[in-house]
Amino acid sequence: MKVVLFCGGLGTRLREASANLPKPMVHIGYRPILWHIMKYYAYYGHKDFILCLGYKADAIKNYFLHYNECLFNDFTLLNGGKTIQLSNSDIEDWKITFVDTGLHSSIGQRFKAVERYLEGEEVFLANYSDGLTDLNLPRFIDDFYQKDRVACFLCVKPSHSFHLVSATEDGLVNDIKDVKEAGIRINEGYFLFKREIYQYINEGEELVCEPFQRLMKLNQLTAYKYDGFWACMDTFKEQQQLDDLYCQGKAPWQVWKSTQSEYCWGTNESKTFSLAYQIGR
């Protein structure tokens, strides 16, 4: 199953970490968040990626063109340095298609620009490339097939702490409720689509605005509720919090590590739920 990754945003709220980088290239630990997301999909067997490039596309291209496996993996040096034996490889079996989708394009426009690369794909995945999760991807996909709709997205409870206020026209407050208790969920940016999705998108439209409205009217849009770990890297503070989790060896999204495997199979979802709230503080 192919994976479409939107990588063209400016990342203006991440300027402290990304002054000279596109948002997907901001690092968590030794690698950019884009690599972590791709590794997540690859762990579940989805290794055919389409990158929708825009702002500083050259930085993303150069990263993969000059990717040095030796810098990130254990290896053995033999014959006075003439031979290198890698203990394991990160991206050897990945297929990555780099597509220039415009410097100032919207997500919807970028999505339309890669339609030709999805020829023959009945179902495919898509992602904003700025969020991490320990979601059991096979369960997400199975649920999509069972419901048999055109589109689905992962929805989660907000991790930030703030209050929702209800007031009359003259300002008289009649209700204050913590957002975590309001039953509100937000789009986390992990999508599943049938190819028919393109029938609902017109030129110049945003992905989740007009197209999703059309799908809702036809009962063709579903949301997959998830209460496990998720975190969005939208600000410098959030990048630092994710980096801290990584450095402490507490990165739930690294489902490919044997010590973290319990997360991806859902045996520790209550624990990861608390981690999601730590990210939002």
Short mmCIF file of C-alpha atoms in Angstrom, two decimals:
data_model
loop_
_atom_site.label_atom_id
_atom_site.label_comp_id
_atom_site.label_asym_id
_atom_site.label_seq_id
_atom_site.Cartn_x
_atom_site.Cartn_y
_atom_site.Cartn_z
CA MET A 1 0.00 0.00 0.00
CA LYS A 2 1.46 3.38 -1.00
CA VAL A 3 1.91 6.20 1.50
CA VAL A 4 1.43 9.84 0.49
CA LEU A 5 3.34 12.24 2.75
CA PHE A 6 2.71 15.99 2.68
CA CYS A 7 6.14 17.59 3.08
CA GLY A 8 5.76 21.09 1.64
CA GLY A 9 4.70 23.23 4.61
CA LEU A 10 6.62 26.27 5.85
CA GLY A 11 6.53 25.30 9.53
CA THR A 12 6.35 28.93 10.63
CA ARG A 13 5.66 28.07 14.28
CA LEU A 14 8.81 25.96 14.39
CA ARG A 15 11.21 28.68 13.32
CA GLU A 16 13.55 28.18 16.30
CA ALA A 17 14.17 24.63 15.14
CA SER A 18 13.61 24.98 11.40
CA ALA A 19 15.02 28.33 10.25
CA ASN A 20 16.85 26.60 7.41
CA LEU A 21 14.80 23.41 7.20
CA PRO A 22 11.36 22.36 6.02
CA LYS A 23 9.20 21.19 8.90
CA PRO A 24 9.45 17.44 8.09
CA MET A 25 13.25 17.69 8.37
CA VAL A 26 13.28 18.98 11.95
CA HIS A 27 15.09 16.36 13.99
CA ILE A 28 13.93 14.19 16.85
CA GLY A 29 17.09 12.58 18.11
CA TYR A 30 19.43 11.82 15.22
CA ARG A 31 16.83 11.78 12.46
CA PRO A 32 14.10 14.09 11.09
CA ILE A 33 10.47 13.50 12.07
CA LEU A 34 9.82 12.50 8.45
CA TRP A 35 12.14 9.51 8.88
CA HIS A 36 10.34 8.46 12.09
CA ILE A 37 6.97 8.54 10.29
CA MET A 38 8.30 6.60 7.29
CA LYS A 39 9.92 4.05 9.60
CA TYR A 40 6.56 3.59 11.35
CA TYR A 41 4.82 2.76 8.06
CA ALA A 42 7.72 0.59 6.88
CA TYR A 43 7.51 -1.46 10.09
CA TYR A 44 4.00 -2.49 9.06
CA GLY A 45 5.12 -3.33 5.53
CA HIS A 46 4.17 -0.10 3.70
CA LYS A 47 7.45 0.99 2.09
CA ASP A 48 6.35 2.74 -1.11
CA PHE A 49 6.35 6.47 -0.35
CA ILE A 50 5.28 9.52 -2.36
CA LEU A 51 6.66 12.76 -0.94
CA CYS A 52 4.69 15.92 -1.80
CA LEU A 53 7.47 18.51 -1.76
CA GLY A 54 7.32 22.29 -1.59
CA TYR A 55 9.26 24.58 0.74
CA LYS A 56 12.98 23.73 0.70
CA ALA A 57 12.40 20.54 -1.26
CA ASP A 58 16.15 20.32 -1.89
CA ALA A 59 16.80 19.67 1.81
CA ILE A 60 14.57 16.59 1.75
CA LYS A 61 16.02 15.33 -1.54
CA ASN A 62 19.60 15.79 -0.37
CA TYR A 63 18.92 14.02 2.91
CA PHE A 64 17.90 10.83 1.16
CA LEU A 65 20.33 11.17 -1.77
CA HIS A 66 23.23 11.28 0.69
CA TYR A 67 21.79 9.02 3.37
CA ASN A 68 24.65 7.20 5.04
CA GLU A 69 23.54 3.98 6.70
CA CYS A 70 26.79 3.80 8.65
CA LEU A 71 26.01 6.97 10.57
CA PHE A 72 22.80 5.52 12.02
CA ASN A 73 23.43 1.78 12.31
CA ASP A 74 25.98 -0.61 13.80
CA PHE A 75 28.56 -1.84 11.33
CA THR A 76 31.85 -3.75 11.12
CA LEU A 77 34.87 -2.32 9.36
CA LEU A 78 37.06 -4.87 7.53
CA ASN A 79 40.15 -4.94 5.31
CA GLY A 80 41.57 -1.70 6.58
CA GLY A 81 38.38 0.19 5.84
CA LYS A 82 37.85 -1.23 2.35
CA THR A 83 34.86 -3.33 3.41
CA ILE A 84 31.90 -2.33 5.55
CA GLN A 85 29.36 -4.82 6.87
CA LEU A 86 26.15 -3.24 8.13
CA SER A 87 24.44 -5.00 11.04
CA ASN A 88 21.10 -3.68 9.79
CA SER A 89 19.72 -1.18 7.30
CA ASP A 90 17.14 1.60 7.60
CA ILE A 91 15.93 2.42 4.11
CA GLU A 92 17.44 -0.20 1.81
CA ASP A 93 14.06 -1.63 0.75
CA TRP A 94 12.15 1.67 0.66
CA LYS A 95 10.86 3.14 -2.59
CA ILE A 96 10.61 6.94 -2.43
CA THR A 97 9.08 9.12 -5.15
CA PHE A 98 9.92 12.83 -4.84
CA VAL A 99 7.30 15.14 -6.38
CA ASP A 100 7.47 18.94 -6.57
CA THR A 101 3.91 20.00 -5.73
CA GLY A 102 4.45 23.77 -5.55
CA LEU A 103 5.93 26.20 -3.08
CA HIS A 104 2.67 27.70 -1.81
CA SER A 105 0.22 24.90 -2.60
CA SER A 106 -2.43 23.79 -0.13
CA ILE A 107 -2.66 20.19 1.08
CA GLY A 108 -5.48 19.60 -1.38
CA GLN A 109 -3.44 20.95 -4.29
CA ARG A 110 -0.45 18.82 -3.32
CA PHE A 111 -2.74 15.81 -3.09
CA LYS A 112 -4.07 16.43 -6.61
CA ALA A 113 -0.54 16.86 -7.95
CA VAL A 114 0.42 13.27 -7.07
CA GLU A 115 -2.74 11.60 -8.37
CA ARG A 116 -0.90 10.16 -11.37
CA TYR A 117 1.54 8.33 -9.09
CA LEU A 118 -1.36 6.46 -7.47
CA GLU A 119 -2.58 4.87 -10.69
CA GLY A 120 -3.79 1.35 -9.95
CA GLU A 121 -3.91 1.86 -6.17
CA GLU A 122 -7.35 0.95 -4.85
CA VAL A 123 -6.51 2.04 -1.29
CA PHE A 124 -3.63 4.13 0.02
CA LEU A 125 -2.41 5.91 3.14
CA ALA A 126 -1.64 9.60 3.65
CA ASN A 127 -0.11 11.71 6.39
CA TYR A 128 0.59 15.35 7.30
CA SER A 129 4.17 14.40 8.31
CA ASP A 130 4.14 16.29 11.59
CA GLY A 131 2.62 13.81 14.04
CA LEU A 132 3.68 10.59 15.74
CA THR A 133 1.63 7.75 17.18
CA ASP A 134 1.84 4.16 18.39
CA LEU A 135 -1.43 3.29 16.63
CA ASN A 136 -1.77 -0.33 15.59
CA LEU A 137 -1.88 0.35 11.85
CA PRO A 138 -3.26 -3.07 10.78
CA ARG A 139 -6.29 -2.52 13.04
CA PHE A 140 -6.84 0.90 11.51
CA ILE A 141 -6.71 -0.59 8.02
CA ASP A 142 -8.98 -3.51 8.93
CA ASP A 143 -11.56 -1.11 10.35
CA PHE A 144 -11.42 0.89 7.11
CA TYR A 145 -12.10 -2.18 4.99
CA GLN A 146 -14.93 -3.31 7.25
CA LYS A 147 -16.72 0.04 7.10
CA ASP A 148 -16.12 0.25 3.34
CA ARG A 149 -16.21 4.03 2.92
CA VAL A 150 -14.18 6.36 0.69
CA ALA A 151 -12.13 8.03 3.42
CA CYS A 152 -11.15 7.68 7.05
CA PHE A 153 -8.94 9.64 9.41
CA LEU A 154 -7.55 9.10 12.88
CA CYS A 155 -9.21 11.27 15.52
CA VAL A 156 -7.88 11.82 19.03
CA LYS A 157 -8.62 13.83 22.14
CA PRO A 158 -6.80 17.20 22.35
CA SER A 159 -3.63 16.98 24.39
CA HIS A 160 -3.37 20.68 25.23
CA SER A 161 -5.02 21.95 28.39
CA PHE A 162 -7.50 24.78 27.91
CA HIS A 163 -11.11 25.59 28.76
CA LEU A 164 -14.12 25.87 26.47
CA VAL A 165 -16.38 28.78 27.36
CA SER A 166 -20.07 29.14 26.56
CA ALA A 167 -21.49 32.66 26.93
CA THR A 168 -24.55 34.66 25.95
CA GLU A 169 -24.46 37.54 23.45
CA ASP A 170 -24.00 40.06 26.30
CA GLY A 171 -21.08 38.09 27.75
CA LEU A 172 -22.79 36.25 30.59
CA VAL A 173 -20.90 32.97 31.06
CA ASN A 174 -23.09 29.92 31.48
CA ASP A 175 -20.56 27.12 31.16
CA ILE A 176 -16.81 26.47 31.43
CA LYS A 177 -15.49 23.02 30.62
CA ASP A 178 -12.02 21.57 30.31
CA VAL A 179 -11.46 20.54 26.70
CA LYS A 180 -10.45 17.04 27.81
CA GLU A 181 -13.89 16.56 29.36
CA ALA A 182 -15.87 18.03 26.47
CA GLY A 183 -15.89 14.94 24.27
CA ILE A 184 -14.12 16.84 21.48
CA ARG A 185 -11.79 15.03 19.12
CA ILE A 186 -9.43 16.40 16.51
CA ASN A 187 -8.02 15.21 13.21
CA GLU A 188 -4.57 13.72 13.88
CA GLY A 189 -3.47 13.62 10.24
CA TYR A 190 -3.34 9.86 9.61
CA PHE A 191 -5.58 9.10 6.61
CA LEU A 192 -6.82 6.13 4.60
CA PHE A 193 -8.38 6.70 1.19
CA LYS A 194 -9.94 4.80 -1.63
CA ARG A 195 -8.90 6.09 -5.02
CA GLU A 196 -12.42 7.52 -5.46
CA ILE A 197 -11.40 10.34 -3.13
CA TYR A 198 -10.19 12.23 -6.19
CA GLN A 199 -13.74 12.37 -7.54
CA TYR A 200 -14.63 14.66 -4.62
CA ILE A 201 -11.75 17.15 -4.94
CA ASN A 202 -11.88 20.10 -7.31
CA GLU A 203 -8.92 22.21 -8.35
CA GLY A 204 -7.77 24.67 -5.70
CA GLU A 205 -9.68 23.07 -2.84
CA GLU A 206 -8.30 22.08 0.56
CA LEU A 207 -8.41 18.38 1.46
CA VAL A 208 -10.49 18.43 4.64
CA CYS A 209 -12.79 21.33 3.73
CA GLU A 210 -14.94 21.00 0.62
CA PRO A 211 -14.13 17.34 -0.23
CA PHE A 212 -14.81 16.08 3.28
CA GLN A 213 -18.08 18.04 3.38
CA ARG A 214 -19.20 16.24 0.22
CA LEU A 215 -18.18 12.88 1.66
CA MET A 216 -20.07 13.52 4.90
CA LYS A 217 -23.30 14.25 3.03
CA LEU A 218 -22.99 10.88 1.32
CA ASN A 219 -21.99 9.01 4.50
CA GLN A 220 -18.61 8.20 2.95
CA LEU A 221 -16.32 9.61 5.67
CA THR A 222 -15.45 7.82 8.92
CA ALA A 223 -13.30 8.65 11.92
CA TYR A 224 -11.23 6.10 13.80
CA LYS A 225 -11.19 7.02 17.49
CA TYR A 226 -7.92 6.38 19.26
CA ASP A 227 -6.89 7.00 22.87
CA GLY A 228 -3.32 5.71 22.71
CA PHE A 229 -0.20 7.77 22.21
CA TRP A 230 -0.09 10.56 19.69
CA ALA A 231 1.79 13.84 19.53
CA CYS A 232 1.95 16.65 16.99
CA MET A 233 5.16 18.61 16.38
CA ASP A 234 3.66 21.99 15.60
CA THR A 235 5.79 24.24 17.81
CA PHE A 236 9.37 24.40 19.07
CA LYS A 237 8.19 23.38 22.53
CA GLU A 238 6.54 20.25 21.16
CA GLN A 239 9.69 19.40 19.22
CA GLN A 240 11.70 19.66 22.42
CA GLN A 241 9.25 17.45 24.31
CA LEU A 242 9.40 14.76 21.64
CA ASP A 243 13.18 15.00 21.57
CA ASP A 244 13.26 14.57 25.35
CA LEU A 245 11.11 11.43 25.15
CA TYR A 246 13.44 10.06 22.49
CA CYS A 247 16.58 10.81 24.52
CA GLN A 248 15.06 9.21 27.61
CA GLY A 249 14.30 6.03 25.68
CA LYS A 250 10.55 6.63 26.10
CA ALA A 251 9.47 7.04 22.48
CA PRO A 252 6.21 5.06 22.08
CA TRP A 253 6.02 5.74 18.34
CA GLN A 254 9.11 3.57 17.79
CA VAL A 255 6.99 0.45 17.40
CA TRP A 256 9.80 -1.18 15.41
CA LYS A 257 11.94 -1.56 18.55
CA SER A 258 11.49 -4.83 20.41
CA THR A 259 11.44 -3.08 23.80
CA GLN A 260 8.50 -0.97 22.59
CA SER A 261 6.59 -3.65 20.67
CA GLU A 262 3.89 -3.88 23.33
CA TYR A 263 2.68 -0.43 22.30
CA CYS A 264 1.86 -1.34 18.71
CA TRP A 265 -0.19 -4.35 19.75
CA GLY A 266 -2.29 -2.30 22.15
CA THR A 267 -1.35 -4.05 25.40
CA ASN A 268 -0.32 -0.81 27.06
CA GLU A 269 -2.72 1.78 25.67
CA SER A 270 -3.66 3.22 29.04
CA LYS A 271 -0.01 3.95 29.73
CA THR A 272 0.61 5.59 26.37
CA PHE A 273 -2.51 7.69 26.81
CA SER A 274 -0.88 9.41 29.79
CA LEU A 275 2.24 10.06 27.71
CA ALA A 276 0.14 11.88 25.14
CA TYR A 277 -0.97 14.28 27.83
CA GLN A 278 2.60 14.88 28.95
CA ILE A 279 3.37 16.10 25.42
CA GLY A 280 0.68 18.74 25.64
CA ARG A 281 1.87 20.34 28.86
#
